[in-house]
Amino acid sequence: MTHSLRIPDLTIPTRPETGTGWSAGVGPGDAGDPAISDVDVIQVNGAARLAGTVHVVGAKNSALKLMAAALLAPGRSVITNVPRITDIAIMGEVLRRLGCDVRFDVDDPVDPMVGVGGVPRSRSVTIGVPEQPGVEADYDLVRRLRASICVLGPLLARRGYVRVAHPGGDAIGSRGLDMHIAGLTRMGADISGEHGFVIAAAPHGLHGAEITLDFPSVGATENLIMAAVLADGTTVIDNAAREPEIVDICTMLIRMGALIEGEGTSTITVVGVPRLQPVRHATVGDRIVAGTWAFGAAMTRGDVTVTGLDPTYLEIALDKVVAAGGLVETRANAFRVRMDDRPRAVDVVTLPYPGFATDLLPMAIGLAALSEGASLITENIFDGRFMFANEMMRLGADIKTDGHHAVVRGRERLSGAPVRATDIRAGAGLIIAGLCADGVTEVSHVHHVDRGYPDFVADLRALGIEVERATAPEEPELTI
Ligand code: EPU
């Protein structure tokens, strides 16, 4: 079955959605709904300083997988603290096309930033899962949301057959699926590729297996856990990813009745059970959004308090801010970063958690570009992540890349220019770099930022920044 349906809107409505239709509840009255357009731009002025308090809601990279995990139990699961971003809206549509009833509502508790003039940045999502969910995720959605691949494990476990479009690579790298496939194959699945689809079949069900991942892949660990919870017998995943988002999904699955041990360590053991129950679960806070503000405070020599996240999830990132000269205070579910003087250069190496997150690489480069001295930045996760360095160079950053290393020589100030967001994190990094550049910086293609940051503009304003968002006129088509 293929769908040629055009997705009419990519926003999660601010009001409770009553129908199951994709665009229900979205209308002109929904003030604050970001208009998604390829040419949307965010404009900031330089010499700005981030100061104030910002609250982070649930992590995109957890909520997406929690929504997929709901597929494992027929009935209604409720996930709260879900960020109101495009990627979540797309995942909602993926689940609807699998036959689920998906409803976004006012979050409980309500996002505290609403009280300071923002629109709600989090939602709760209720997912009604049928006894027999569909078995196909097609390319028109998977190409928009690579993470749709996370329905592979749960659907294979529930239905014994699944077809998911191969997501292909993207702007940050080639992004293989070999570890997902090798792991599921060890659990008894027969996996093939055809017409751009990954097709997995396990007509007699999945069985437990000993799996050692070549690399602690986040996505492969999640898919394998979701397949293993309903498999026959015990699965041991070695060299598993240890991210807080992995712990979050395991916590939800355990509350659904799954038997899992070792989450948060490199060895995860799952004993399969015949059936799981629906659940209500709150998404863990977004450490990448929180880290963006931590680096933003350091880059702009500001003073920012971030609430909504256990700061231990950002330990190495905050250590780097301290090494650069920042003052960091941590509390139970909050932290504060202050930078009074020009930052000092620090070297950064991205690694799987608990290492420095690759998603904060644009922020690390931004900080290095403004620091006193030279920094060596090494990217170990994605082969295309330095693509964004070209845009930073348009802002005057002195960056030389060689393979997966970049040498960044800091400058006192950058120089405002029009630049283009190439991915979610690059977009956020460029906007913050623009705050440290002389003159005006206009970042285009900010629909990428909407994919990961709920209302970035409102957060910037809450931190004292004057910022404009507009839709730039479309460029005329050139013909010969
Ligand atoms: N890889 C393979 N084969 C596999 C799986 C992964 O070669 O079977 C490679 C990838 O190509 C990549 C590396 O291993 O080079 C890491 O991939 P991983 O599976 O760990 O990442 P992911 O699950 O695809 C998630 C996040 C990313 C984040 C990475 C690393 C989601 C939806 N995405 O991706 O987030 O950068 O983990 O922490 O959870 C973002 O939010 O902007 C983002 C890109």
Tab-separated table of C-alpha atoms and ligand atoms in Angstrom, residues 60-61 64-65 146-147 172 174-180 215-220 243 358-359 381-382 385 424-425, ligand 1:
chain	number	residue	atom	x	y	z
A	60	LYS	CA	12.482	14.902	21.018
A	61	ASN	CA	14.736	11.877	20.783
A	64	LEU	CA	9.572	9.871	19.308
A	65	LYS	CA	10.616	6.433	20.552
A	146	ARG	CA	14.243	9.339	9.776
A	147	ALA	CA	13.301	8.214	13.283
A	172	ILE	CA	24.657	15.055	8.871
A	174	SER	CA	25.263	8.430	5.703
A	175	ARG	CA	23.390	6.790	8.632
A	176	GLY	CA	23.402	3.004	8.204
A	177	LEU	CA	20.879	0.450	9.464
A	178	ASP	CA	23.173	-2.584	9.477
A	179	MET	CA	23.152	-2.959	13.275
A	180	HIS	CA	19.345	-2.821	13.447
A	215	PHE	CA	28.982	0.580	17.998
A	216	PRO	CA	26.579	1.760	20.738
A	217	SER	CA	23.946	2.924	18.246
A	218	VAL	CA	21.022	4.708	19.891
A	219	GLY	CA	18.485	3.696	17.247
A	220	ALA	CA	19.619	0.066	17.015
A	243	GLU	CA	21.794	7.629	26.683
A	358	THR	CA	27.359	15.086	18.695
A	359	ASP	CA	24.139	17.124	18.675
A	381	ILE	CA	29.517	9.962	15.238
A	382	PHE	CA	28.358	11.483	11.921
A	385	ARG	CA	28.336	16.993	10.662
A	424	ILE	CA	18.239	21.086	13.438
A	425	ARG	CA	21.306	21.653	15.577
B	1	EPU	N1	25.022	3.533	12.376
B	1	EPU	C1	25.368	2.558	11.489
B	1	EPU	N2	24.572	1.446	11.432
B	1	EPU	C2	23.477	1.286	12.213
B	1	EPU	C3	23.133	2.298	13.119
B	1	EPU	C4	23.929	3.430	13.180
B	1	EPU	O1	26.337	2.663	10.761
B	1	EPU	O2	22.806	0.241	12.107
B	1	EPU	C5	25.875	4.722	12.446
B	1	EPU	C6	25.128	5.961	11.965
B	1	EPU	O3	25.227	6.064	10.550
B	1	EPU	C7	25.841	7.059	12.693
B	1	EPU	C8	26.235	6.405	14.025
B	1	EPU	O4	26.170	4.995	13.798
B	1	EPU	O5	26.994	7.423	11.995
B	1	EPU	C9	25.354	6.766	15.191
B	1	EPU	O6	24.037	6.404	14.935
B	1	EPU	P1	22.944	6.143	16.064
B	1	EPU	O7	22.165	4.947	15.662
B	1	EPU	O8	23.578	6.163	17.411
B	1	EPU	O9	22.058	7.454	15.934
B	1	EPU	P2	20.531	7.562	15.585
B	1	EPU	O10	19.746	6.648	16.455
B	1	EPU	O11	20.336	7.470	14.129
B	1	EPU	C10	20.073	9.374	17.405
B	1	EPU	C11	19.473	10.741	17.432
B	1	EPU	C12	20.409	11.745	16.796
B	1	EPU	C13	21.710	11.716	17.576
B	1	EPU	C14	22.278	10.294	17.576
B	1	EPU	C15	23.550	10.156	18.381
B	1	EPU	C16	17.136	10.266	17.262
B	1	EPU	C17	15.884	10.396	16.483
B	1	EPU	N3	18.230	10.734	16.695
B	1	EPU	O12	20.252	9.042	16.027
B	1	EPU	O13	19.801	13.018	16.949
B	1	EPU	O14	22.615	12.613	16.980
B	1	EPU	O15	21.306	9.384	18.119
B	1	EPU	O16	23.348	10.549	19.680
B	1	EPU	O17	17.132	9.774	18.379
B	1	EPU	C18	19.124	15.194	16.325
B	1	EPU	O18	18.319	15.139	17.260
B	1	EPU	O19	19.350	16.260	15.699
B	1	EPU	C19	19.840	13.972	15.946
B	1	EPU	C20	20.480	13.841	14.798
